[in-house]
XYZ file of C-alpha atoms in Angstrom:
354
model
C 29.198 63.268 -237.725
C 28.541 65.871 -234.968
C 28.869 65.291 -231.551
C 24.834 65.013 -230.937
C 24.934 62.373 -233.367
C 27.630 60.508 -232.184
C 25.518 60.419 -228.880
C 22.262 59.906 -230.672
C 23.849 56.551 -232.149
C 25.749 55.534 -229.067
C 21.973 55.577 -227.026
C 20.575 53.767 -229.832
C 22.555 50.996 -230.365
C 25.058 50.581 -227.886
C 22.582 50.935 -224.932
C 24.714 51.166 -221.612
C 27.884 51.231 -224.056
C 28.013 54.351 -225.913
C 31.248 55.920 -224.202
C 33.490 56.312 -227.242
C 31.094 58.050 -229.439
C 29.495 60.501 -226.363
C 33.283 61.006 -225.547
C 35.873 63.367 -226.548
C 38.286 60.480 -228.631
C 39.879 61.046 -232.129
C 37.467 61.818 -235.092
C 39.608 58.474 -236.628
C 38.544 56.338 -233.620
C 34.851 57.715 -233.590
C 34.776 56.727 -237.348
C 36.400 53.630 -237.616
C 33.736 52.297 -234.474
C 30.695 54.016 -236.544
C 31.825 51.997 -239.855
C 32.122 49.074 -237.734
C 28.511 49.726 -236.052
C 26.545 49.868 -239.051
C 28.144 46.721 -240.508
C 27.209 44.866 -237.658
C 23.818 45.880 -237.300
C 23.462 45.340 -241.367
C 24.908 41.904 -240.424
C 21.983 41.192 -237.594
C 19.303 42.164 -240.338
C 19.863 39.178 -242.458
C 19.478 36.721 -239.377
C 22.991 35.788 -239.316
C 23.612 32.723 -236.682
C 26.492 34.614 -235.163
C 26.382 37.078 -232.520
C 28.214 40.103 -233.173
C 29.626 42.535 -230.603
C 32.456 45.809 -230.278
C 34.000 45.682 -226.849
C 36.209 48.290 -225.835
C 38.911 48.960 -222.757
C 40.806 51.738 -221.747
C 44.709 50.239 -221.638
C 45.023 51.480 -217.877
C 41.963 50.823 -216.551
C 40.461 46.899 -215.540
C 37.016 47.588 -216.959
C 35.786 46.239 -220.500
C 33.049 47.657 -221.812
C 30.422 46.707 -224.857
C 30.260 49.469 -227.618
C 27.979 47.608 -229.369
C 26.013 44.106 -228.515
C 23.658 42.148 -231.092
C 20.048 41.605 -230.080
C 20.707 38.018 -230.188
C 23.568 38.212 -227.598
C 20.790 39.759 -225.274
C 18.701 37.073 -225.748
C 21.165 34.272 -224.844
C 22.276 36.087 -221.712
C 18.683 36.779 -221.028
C 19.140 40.825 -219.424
C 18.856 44.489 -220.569
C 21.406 46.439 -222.709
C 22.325 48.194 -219.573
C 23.038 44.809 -217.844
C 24.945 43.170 -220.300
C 28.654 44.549 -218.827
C 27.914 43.001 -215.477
C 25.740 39.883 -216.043
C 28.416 38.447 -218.900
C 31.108 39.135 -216.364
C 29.679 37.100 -213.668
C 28.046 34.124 -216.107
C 31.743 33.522 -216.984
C 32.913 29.666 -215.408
C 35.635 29.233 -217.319
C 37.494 30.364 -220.751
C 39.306 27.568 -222.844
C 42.360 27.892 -225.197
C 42.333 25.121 -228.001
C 46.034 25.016 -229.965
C 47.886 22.577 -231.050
C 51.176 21.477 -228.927
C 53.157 21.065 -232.045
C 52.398 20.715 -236.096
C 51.609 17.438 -235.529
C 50.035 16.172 -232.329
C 46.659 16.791 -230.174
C 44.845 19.695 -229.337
C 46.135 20.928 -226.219
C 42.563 22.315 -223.946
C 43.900 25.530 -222.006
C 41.288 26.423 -219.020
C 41.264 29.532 -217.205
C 38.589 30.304 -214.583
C 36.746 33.259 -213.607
C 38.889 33.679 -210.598
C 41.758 33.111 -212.360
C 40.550 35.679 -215.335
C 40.426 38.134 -213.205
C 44.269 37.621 -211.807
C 45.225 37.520 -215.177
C 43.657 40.212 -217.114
C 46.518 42.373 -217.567
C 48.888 39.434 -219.034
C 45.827 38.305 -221.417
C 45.269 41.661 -222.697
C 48.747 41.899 -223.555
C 48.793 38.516 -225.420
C 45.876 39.746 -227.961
C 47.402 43.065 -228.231
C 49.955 41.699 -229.693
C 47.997 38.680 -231.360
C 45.622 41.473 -232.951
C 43.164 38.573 -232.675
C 41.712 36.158 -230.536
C 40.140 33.014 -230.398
C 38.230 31.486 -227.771
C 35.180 29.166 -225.658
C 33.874 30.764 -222.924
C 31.462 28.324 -220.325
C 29.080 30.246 -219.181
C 26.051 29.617 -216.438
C 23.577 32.044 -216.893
C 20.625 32.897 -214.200
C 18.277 30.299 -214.236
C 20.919 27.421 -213.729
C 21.364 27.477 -217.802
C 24.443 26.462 -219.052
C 26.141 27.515 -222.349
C 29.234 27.566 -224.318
C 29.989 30.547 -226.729
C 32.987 30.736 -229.452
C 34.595 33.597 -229.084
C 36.558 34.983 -232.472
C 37.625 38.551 -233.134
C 40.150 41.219 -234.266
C 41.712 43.879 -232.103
C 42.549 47.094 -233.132
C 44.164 49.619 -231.019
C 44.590 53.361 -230.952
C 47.463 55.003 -229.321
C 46.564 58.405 -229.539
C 43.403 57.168 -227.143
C 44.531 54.907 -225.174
C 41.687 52.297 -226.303
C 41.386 49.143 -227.443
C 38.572 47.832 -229.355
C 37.718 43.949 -229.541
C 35.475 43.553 -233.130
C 34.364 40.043 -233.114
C 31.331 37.224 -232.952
C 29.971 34.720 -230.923
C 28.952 31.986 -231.668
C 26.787 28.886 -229.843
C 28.451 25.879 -229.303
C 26.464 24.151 -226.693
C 25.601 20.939 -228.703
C 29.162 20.674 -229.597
C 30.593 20.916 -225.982
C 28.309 18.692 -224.563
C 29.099 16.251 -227.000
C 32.733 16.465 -226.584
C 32.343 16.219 -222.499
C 29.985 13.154 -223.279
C 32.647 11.508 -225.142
C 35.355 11.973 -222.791
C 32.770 10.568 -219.885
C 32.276 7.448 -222.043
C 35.314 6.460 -222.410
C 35.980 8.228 -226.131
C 39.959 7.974 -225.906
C 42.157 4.711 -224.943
C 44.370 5.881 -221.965
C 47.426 4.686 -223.444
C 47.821 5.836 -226.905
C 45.226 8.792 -226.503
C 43.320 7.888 -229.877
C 39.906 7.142 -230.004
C 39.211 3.679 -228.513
C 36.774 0.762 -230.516
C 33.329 1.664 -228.460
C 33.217 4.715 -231.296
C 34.302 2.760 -234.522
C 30.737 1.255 -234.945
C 29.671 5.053 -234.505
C 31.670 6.178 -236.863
C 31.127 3.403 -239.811
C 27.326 3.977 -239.422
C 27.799 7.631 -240.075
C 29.908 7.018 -243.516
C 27.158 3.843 -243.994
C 24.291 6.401 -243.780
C 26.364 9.133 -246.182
C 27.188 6.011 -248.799
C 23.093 5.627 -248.642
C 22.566 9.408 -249.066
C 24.884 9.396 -252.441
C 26.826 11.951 -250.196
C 30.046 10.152 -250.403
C 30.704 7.350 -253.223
C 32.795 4.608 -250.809
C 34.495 4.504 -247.990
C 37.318 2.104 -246.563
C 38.178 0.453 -243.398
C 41.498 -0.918 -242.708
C 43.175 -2.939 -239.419
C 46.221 -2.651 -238.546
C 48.238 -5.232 -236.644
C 51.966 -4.904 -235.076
C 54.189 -7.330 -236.212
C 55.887 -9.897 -233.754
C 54.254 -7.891 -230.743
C 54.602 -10.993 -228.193
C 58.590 -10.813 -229.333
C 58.676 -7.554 -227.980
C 57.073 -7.445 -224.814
C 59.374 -11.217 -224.093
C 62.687 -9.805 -224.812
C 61.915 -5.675 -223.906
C 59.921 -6.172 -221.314
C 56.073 -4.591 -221.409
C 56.881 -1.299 -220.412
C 58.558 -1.099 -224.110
C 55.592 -2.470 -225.665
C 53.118 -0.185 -223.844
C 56.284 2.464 -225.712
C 55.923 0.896 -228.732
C 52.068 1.353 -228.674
C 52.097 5.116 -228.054
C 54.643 6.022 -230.358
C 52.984 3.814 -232.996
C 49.846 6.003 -232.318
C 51.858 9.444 -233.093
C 53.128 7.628 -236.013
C 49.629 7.331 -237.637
C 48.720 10.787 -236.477
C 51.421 11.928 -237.897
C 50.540 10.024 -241.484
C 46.829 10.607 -241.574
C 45.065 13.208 -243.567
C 42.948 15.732 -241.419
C 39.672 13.981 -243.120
C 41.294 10.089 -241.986
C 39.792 8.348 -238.913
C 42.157 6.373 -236.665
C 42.078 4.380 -233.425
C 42.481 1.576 -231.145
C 40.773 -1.732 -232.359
C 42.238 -3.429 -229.086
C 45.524 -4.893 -227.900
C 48.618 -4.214 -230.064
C 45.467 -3.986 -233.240
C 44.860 -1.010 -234.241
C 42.308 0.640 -237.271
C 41.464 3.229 -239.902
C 38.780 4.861 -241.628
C 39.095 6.984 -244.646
C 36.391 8.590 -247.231
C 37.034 7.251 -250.797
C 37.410 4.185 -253.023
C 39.599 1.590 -253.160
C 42.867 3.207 -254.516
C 42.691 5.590 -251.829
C 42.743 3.248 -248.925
C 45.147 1.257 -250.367
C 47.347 4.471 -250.191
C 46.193 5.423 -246.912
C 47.308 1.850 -245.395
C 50.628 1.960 -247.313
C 51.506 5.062 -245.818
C 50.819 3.861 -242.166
C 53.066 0.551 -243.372
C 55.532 2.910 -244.509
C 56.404 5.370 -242.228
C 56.459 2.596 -239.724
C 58.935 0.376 -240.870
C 60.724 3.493 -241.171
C 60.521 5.105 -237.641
C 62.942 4.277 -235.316
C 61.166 2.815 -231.875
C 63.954 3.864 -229.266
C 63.469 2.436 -225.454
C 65.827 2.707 -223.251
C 68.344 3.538 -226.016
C 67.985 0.163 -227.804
C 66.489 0.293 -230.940
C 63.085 -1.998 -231.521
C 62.611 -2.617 -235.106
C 58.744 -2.803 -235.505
C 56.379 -3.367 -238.708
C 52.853 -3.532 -239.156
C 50.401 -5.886 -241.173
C 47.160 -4.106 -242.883
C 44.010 -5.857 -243.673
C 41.762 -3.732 -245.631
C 38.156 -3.568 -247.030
C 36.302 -1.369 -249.154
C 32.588 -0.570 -248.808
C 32.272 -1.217 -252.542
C 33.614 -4.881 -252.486
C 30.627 -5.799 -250.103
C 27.850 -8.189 -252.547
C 26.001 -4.844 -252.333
C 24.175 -2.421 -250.236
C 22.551 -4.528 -247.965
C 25.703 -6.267 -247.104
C 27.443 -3.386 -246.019
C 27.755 -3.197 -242.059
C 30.038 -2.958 -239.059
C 29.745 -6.708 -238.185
C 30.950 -7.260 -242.157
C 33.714 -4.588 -242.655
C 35.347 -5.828 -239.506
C 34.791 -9.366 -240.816
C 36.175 -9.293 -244.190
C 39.135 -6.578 -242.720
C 40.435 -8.995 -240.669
C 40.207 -12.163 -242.805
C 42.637 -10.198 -244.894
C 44.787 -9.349 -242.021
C 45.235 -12.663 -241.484
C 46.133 -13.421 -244.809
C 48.893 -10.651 -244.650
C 50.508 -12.226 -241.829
C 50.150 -15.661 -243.220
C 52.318 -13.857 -246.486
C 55.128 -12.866 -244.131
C 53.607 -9.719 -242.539
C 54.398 -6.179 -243.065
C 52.417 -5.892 -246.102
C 49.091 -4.526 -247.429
C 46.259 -7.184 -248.307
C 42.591 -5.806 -249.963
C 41.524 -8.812 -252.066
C 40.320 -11.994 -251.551
């Protein structure tokens, strides 16, 4: 490709972008970014949902520029090619960093502001340098007083030889998702002391695998409480500040146990429940896993050991006399009739029948 045509296809495409292709850079840079160029605009022609984009920065210089943007991108942000730079730049209200803070626990939320973006930029262009990828929400409040939230995901390549760094990625529109996730959290979605989801959601949740058992897209579902054994004992003798202990660490216990596709939370008290997609058999297993890796975890306060076991009550969606039967009000019902049972048997134990 000739220099005029390199230019030719910067103006077209890359609007106010266009630098690395009208510039004197290596023949492997200028090719790698045209490849990249015509995949993406391939990519917009069969009305993908993402947004795709080429950003590009020089590694001594503060500016990032847009090689490339998708049409769609220009329609979220509402402005011209040649405004896209700027009006991205200052829509920005935060960024946010989603990993987890080991194999097993939450999702640690990691916000950086615009302000603090900006002090930063150096340090966070380092970290996906060396990342060769990165992975991102950006908030974003766009003239108007509209508010979105895009998914940032891309790979980074860079070039020594020009000193550039180009950011090939998408975007994606998570507004619905965000909103959600805030309305949640404003509700009242997770029980202060054990962080898991507390019982205003389980009747949200049961409806939802209710409505997929109606569909034919799942073929059961079960529900399952969970009770901790001798709880009164161990707030008498340990005080309550050992049970609140005993409460949390039970709670990383089940996180710990569940399957990614297993619901758990906080019925109420020291009770707590599960939901899992599947018949019988598998909630049986599900709720002798919890019982298991209970009884053996070692519940340590103030360096005396607590020996703790759990009770399970659990019902299937298929034991229900039929369809019609099958509801919050009765899963609960029939779940704790055989928790009761389980305690009456001498506790720590598994009861789905009768």
């Amino acid at each position: 490709m000739s220099k005029g045509e390199r230019r030719a296809m910067a103006t077209d495409l890359a609007g106010s972008g266009g630098k690395i292709l009208a510039g004197g850079f290596s023949q492997r840079l200028c090719r790698r970014l045209t490849e990249c160029i015509a995949a993406l605009v391939a990519l917009e022609k069969i009305a993908s949902p993402i947004v795709p984009y080429i950003a590009a920065w020089r590694e001594h210089e503060k500016i990032i520029w847009y090689e490339y943007v998708g049409a769609r991108f220009l329609a979220l942000l509402g402005c011209e090619r040649r405004e896209v730079d700027e009006v991205f730049r200052q829509s920005i209200v935060d960024r946010r960093l989603y990993r987890y803070a080991d194999r097993e626990s939450k999702v640690e939320e990691d916000i950086v502001t615009r302000a603090e973006l900006r002090g930063e930029q150096a340090s966070l262009r380092e970290e996906v340098k060396k990342a060769g990828a990165v992975e991102c929400v950006y908030q974003l409040a766009l003239p108007g007083g509209k508010k979105i939230w895009l998914k940032d995901q891309a790979n980074i390549e860079v070039f020594v030889e020009d000193q550039i760094c180009l950011s090939m990625g998408c975007l994606t529109e998570v507004t619905k998702e965000m909103e959600q996730k805030h309305l949640l959290e404003r509700i009242g979605y997770f029980d202060e002391l054990t962080k898991l989801p507390k019982r205003t959601i389980l009747q949200r949740i049961i409806e939802m695998n209710i409505g997929n058992l109606h569909r034919g897209h799942i073929n059961d579902f079960v529900f399952l409480l969970l009770d901790l054994d001798y709880f009164k004992t161990v707030n008498d003798i340990h005080g309550h500040q050992a049970g609140d202990q005993v409460l949390v660490s039970l709670a990383n216990v089940m996180r710990a146990t569940k399957r990614h596709e297993d619901e758990i939370g906080r019925y109420g008290g020291e009770e707590f429940y599960g939901i899992s997609v599947g018949g019988l058999k598998n909630g049986v297993q599900f709720a002798e896993r919890l019982r298991l890796a209970v009884a053996k975890t070692d519940f340590i306060f103030n360096r005396e050991r607590i020996p703790v076991t759990v009770s399970v009550g659990l019902v299937a969606a298929s034991q229900l006399a039929g369809v019609e039967k099958i509801s919050v009000e009765e899963l609960v019902r029939v779940a704790d009739r055989r928790l009761y049972v389980a305690k009456e048997e001498g506790r720590n134990r598994v009861v789905f029948r009768g």
